[in-house]
XYZ file of C-alpha atoms in Angstrom:
326
model
C -111.722 30.729 37.037
C -113.607 30.998 40.380
C -115.680 34.608 40.870
C -116.708 35.418 44.458
C -120.058 36.459 44.231
C -121.844 37.860 46.801
C -125.504 35.626 47.093
C -125.298 31.618 48.023
C -127.059 29.093 46.515
C -129.750 27.768 48.936
C -128.500 25.374 51.609
C -131.024 22.595 51.752
C -130.349 21.893 48.586
C -126.096 22.191 48.611
C -126.813 19.071 51.088
C -128.747 17.202 49.491
C -126.510 16.876 46.100
C -123.352 16.412 49.216
C -122.027 13.262 47.324
C -124.326 12.973 44.552
C -124.435 12.908 40.788
C -127.144 15.035 39.836
C -128.511 15.740 36.355
C -128.886 19.366 34.721
C -131.112 20.996 33.083
C -128.819 22.812 30.588
C -130.479 25.327 27.850
C -127.477 27.042 27.334
C -129.582 30.349 28.571
C -127.679 32.116 30.984
C -129.567 30.951 34.737
C -128.547 27.072 33.301
C -124.822 28.374 32.671
C -124.218 29.607 35.569
C -125.554 27.192 37.778
C -124.151 24.244 35.835
C -120.521 26.650 36.536
C -121.491 27.169 39.923
C -122.326 23.329 41.363
C -118.959 22.008 38.868
C -116.942 24.369 41.378
C -118.203 22.979 44.672
C -117.591 20.187 43.596
C -121.034 18.706 43.214
C -120.961 15.757 39.955
C -122.628 17.065 37.197
C -124.668 15.445 34.384
C -125.816 17.588 31.972
C -128.933 17.015 29.746
C -130.107 19.204 26.698
C -133.052 18.947 25.723
C -133.891 20.641 21.458
C -137.250 20.670 21.693
C -137.059 20.461 17.337
C -138.965 23.955 16.885
C -136.468 26.400 16.192
C -134.755 25.372 13.327
C -130.408 26.528 13.040
C -130.962 28.406 16.710
C -131.778 25.308 18.394
C -128.656 23.346 16.550
C -126.627 26.317 17.832
C -127.863 26.208 21.311
C -126.909 22.328 21.613
C -124.487 23.069 20.137
C -123.042 25.581 22.447
C -123.978 23.539 25.720
C -121.712 20.596 24.033
C -119.056 22.610 23.661
C -118.791 24.162 27.035
C -119.555 20.548 28.725
C -116.682 19.427 27.224
C -114.757 21.783 28.088
C -115.631 21.482 31.884
C -114.725 17.816 31.670
C -118.821 17.194 32.756
C -120.939 14.442 31.142
C -123.548 15.700 28.870
C -126.548 14.051 26.573
C -128.679 15.296 24.786
C -132.050 14.671 23.685
C -133.730 15.315 20.771
C -137.984 15.884 20.880
C -140.047 16.757 18.069
C -142.134 18.730 20.556
C -144.817 20.391 17.201
C -145.787 17.091 16.693
C -146.088 16.224 20.669
C -148.763 19.037 20.895
C -150.278 17.701 18.002
C -150.878 14.492 19.200
C -151.978 15.593 22.682
C -153.792 18.737 21.874
C -151.946 20.748 23.500
C -150.005 23.859 23.575
C -146.836 23.737 22.399
C -144.978 25.576 25.325
C -146.981 22.568 27.268
C -145.805 19.787 25.321
C -142.150 20.762 25.042
C -142.543 21.732 29.210
C -143.456 17.628 29.756
C -141.019 16.572 27.530
C -138.107 18.170 29.451
C -139.354 16.731 32.407
C -138.781 12.895 30.894
C -135.729 14.180 29.420
C -134.370 14.906 32.737
C -136.098 12.567 34.775
C -135.031 8.985 32.216
C -131.953 10.712 32.037
C -131.604 10.796 35.774
C -132.626 6.782 35.622
C -130.065 6.774 33.468
C -127.642 7.965 35.485
C -128.469 5.816 38.239
C -129.507 9.075 40.384
C -132.821 10.482 41.202
C -131.067 14.372 41.642
C -132.411 16.589 38.752
C -131.461 20.606 39.238
C -133.571 23.250 37.895
C -132.153 26.959 37.224
C -135.103 28.339 37.640
C -134.043 31.850 39.668
C -136.580 34.811 41.466
C -137.481 36.900 39.204
C -138.544 32.596 37.251
C -140.196 32.473 40.985
C -142.071 35.866 40.619
C -143.889 34.592 37.253
C -145.404 31.415 38.250
C -146.740 33.217 41.632
C -148.902 35.436 39.358
C -148.879 33.246 36.798
C -150.870 30.928 39.142
C -152.973 33.408 40.698
C -154.289 34.128 37.690
C -155.599 30.748 36.884
C -157.296 30.952 40.699
C -155.101 28.733 41.634
C -155.246 28.050 45.593
C -153.415 30.612 47.250
C -149.905 32.058 46.345
C -147.791 29.541 46.057
C -145.034 29.786 43.744
C -141.914 26.959 43.370
C -140.218 24.975 45.428
C -136.656 24.242 46.270
C -137.041 21.037 47.539
C -139.944 19.261 45.323
C -140.477 15.063 44.708
C -142.720 13.979 42.176
C -142.291 10.445 41.074
C -139.409 9.351 42.546
C -137.527 11.823 41.494
C -136.093 15.464 43.398
C -136.203 18.230 41.713
C -134.176 21.387 43.135
C -133.706 24.330 42.502
C -131.008 26.177 44.176
C -131.258 29.328 42.831
C -134.829 30.532 43.423
C -133.507 33.184 45.654
C -131.508 34.536 43.324
C -132.545 37.332 41.026
C -131.467 36.831 37.541
C -129.867 40.415 37.324
C -127.565 38.478 39.979
C -126.626 35.658 37.671
C -125.717 37.963 35.003
C -123.335 39.913 36.727
C -121.746 37.473 37.585
C -121.985 35.717 34.583
C -120.054 38.850 32.783
C -117.708 39.351 35.436
C -115.828 36.256 34.940
C -116.274 37.096 30.656
C -118.715 33.704 30.355
C -120.883 33.603 27.316
C -124.383 31.944 26.677
C -126.972 31.718 24.754
C -130.452 34.024 24.468
C -133.376 31.595 23.251
C -135.078 34.998 21.219
C -138.994 33.741 21.598
C -138.317 34.783 24.945
C -138.923 38.037 23.849
C -141.591 37.981 22.250
C -144.934 38.423 24.252
C -146.562 35.525 22.277
C -147.630 33.466 24.725
C -148.571 34.140 28.442
C -145.404 33.354 30.847
C -143.828 35.750 28.324
C -146.140 38.336 28.072
C -146.189 38.367 32.175
C -142.297 38.331 32.178
C -142.195 41.388 29.313
C -146.121 43.858 30.306
C -147.750 42.829 33.419
C -144.482 42.268 35.820
C -141.880 46.083 34.014
C -146.200 47.452 35.233
C -147.132 45.948 38.354
C -143.113 47.661 39.211
C -144.096 50.652 37.663
C -147.408 50.722 39.355
C -145.816 50.397 42.756
C -142.625 52.196 42.588
C -140.463 49.335 43.193
C -139.318 46.172 42.170
C -142.026 43.033 42.984
C -139.925 40.452 42.471
C -138.510 39.664 45.694
C -142.213 40.567 47.485
C -143.537 37.895 45.690
C -141.323 35.626 46.698
C -141.280 36.109 50.314
C -145.203 36.234 49.865
C -145.286 32.225 48.193
C -142.282 31.785 50.684
C -145.181 32.144 53.590
C -147.271 30.702 51.801
C -145.643 27.870 51.819
C -144.926 27.622 55.366
C -148.320 27.850 55.996
C -149.625 24.956 54.200
C -146.049 23.232 54.949
C -147.781 23.969 59.059
C -150.877 22.693 58.289
C -150.016 19.799 56.073
C -147.819 18.225 59.630
C -150.540 19.397 61.769
C -152.856 17.340 59.637
C -150.747 14.323 59.397
C -150.617 13.881 63.397
C -154.855 13.300 63.981
C -156.102 10.294 63.709
C -158.546 10.760 60.786
C -158.407 7.162 58.902
C -158.675 3.490 60.193
C -156.106 0.809 60.158
C -157.237 -0.128 56.203
C -156.268 3.778 55.623
C -160.520 4.474 55.007
C -161.022 7.975 56.002
C -163.262 7.973 59.618
C -166.227 10.223 58.863
C -167.377 10.512 62.303
C -164.079 12.347 62.437
C -165.048 14.725 59.718
C -168.246 15.959 59.703
C -169.710 18.646 61.630
C -166.102 19.797 61.704
C -165.491 23.270 59.586
C -166.002 23.595 55.677
C -162.937 25.172 55.802
C -161.154 21.445 57.385
C -162.521 19.300 55.812
C -162.279 20.837 52.905
C -158.233 20.713 53.431
C -158.767 16.565 55.281
C -159.897 15.879 51.887
C -157.552 17.306 49.700
C -154.695 15.618 51.626
C -156.939 12.222 51.416
C -157.302 12.773 47.828
C -154.355 13.457 46.775
C -152.073 11.102 48.973
C -154.765 8.594 47.415
C -153.332 9.577 43.954
C -156.037 11.142 42.443
C -154.866 13.330 39.271
C -156.234 17.222 39.227
C -157.402 17.796 42.666
C -159.115 20.852 42.290
C -161.070 23.262 44.561
C -164.462 22.018 42.747
C -163.580 18.118 43.312
C -162.819 18.383 47.046
C -166.516 20.076 47.156
C -168.261 16.991 45.496
C -166.708 14.425 47.596
C -167.864 16.798 50.581
C -171.478 16.531 48.912
C -170.931 12.870 49.609
C -170.225 12.287 52.856
C -173.373 12.649 54.872
C -175.529 9.118 55.625
C -178.033 10.660 53.574
C -176.485 11.295 50.648
C -178.333 10.673 47.362
C -175.237 9.124 46.356
C -172.422 6.844 47.756
C -170.067 6.749 45.399
C -168.549 9.504 43.183
C -166.722 9.424 39.471
C -162.722 10.546 40.066
C -160.249 11.307 37.150
C -158.360 8.237 36.149
C -160.869 6.228 36.543
C -161.115 6.033 40.052
C -164.175 6.566 42.339
C -164.657 7.592 45.614
C -166.447 5.222 47.871
C -169.057 5.869 51.378
C -170.128 2.892 53.029
C -170.149 2.176 56.848
C -168.840 5.495 58.074
C -165.841 5.903 55.875
C -164.597 7.327 52.271
C -161.908 5.063 50.433
C -160.751 5.833 46.841
C -160.571 2.765 44.583
C -159.841 2.011 41.089
C -161.837 0.827 38.441
C -162.040 -3.062 39.292
C -163.359 -1.889 43.037
C -159.927 -2.242 44.649
C -158.868 0.362 47.571
C -156.010 2.368 46.941
C -153.990 2.444 49.799
C -152.985 5.861 51.727
C -150.534 6.474 54.078
C -152.047 9.107 56.384
């Protein structure tokens, strides 16, 4: 059954998926069910992947049964991964929420590789994006950043075609076609930060402002992303590295601090340094002047920032310089 919609998925995502196989993260909730139906009807070759977290007992089993049955009715290939998330969380010293997210991403990436594709499709929508903006702001992350429709990480293209679509639009579309979905009852319990943001903070902010704030937050995140993309493009055009991929310090020293921070952040990320923070960038910046007391700095991931002969480079534990393609 095809039901007319008054919104469209992200055009760039659909263009990338044309003629490709895509692995879709299918929880059984309204968002992933809507995306599955939408892509299936648009002729995208979808392979659905459901991750059972080993948390909610028979309710989680019922979610898996629902996903399996739905995919069978559509003729969509289906994979199921079972992960003991509580055990993983205890082993890694992480929260259950974090361990579940990492397990999901690993399962989706593994399924994509098994299917011979680099495309993974996720069903986050506009309300999820607004929640992410608030979450990152509250944690002190740089800028008003939300999720991106297209994001590449570790050889996988993560696509989110519904980031601009409100939850209520997805709900109305499913209801109009008589399509059911499953509800995760833990989403209605304000026991973790993201649930509290969705259930308490966003409604309070909307009451205070007298309007739906999600579109405003999402628009702010989009503008921030566009500004950052322009900055990245501009930095990439500057001749700041030598042929060996080392940062040429005379081209950086003497520039305003904001410029140096942007350059160093980009350089560290391109070198593969994990967890690049403002404090880490500041520590590397202090290493740049020739008169600095130290010429080497420990970095996360057992890496090192090294200053030598007016150059900065990143080295591994064996002293080998890591390649950086500026």
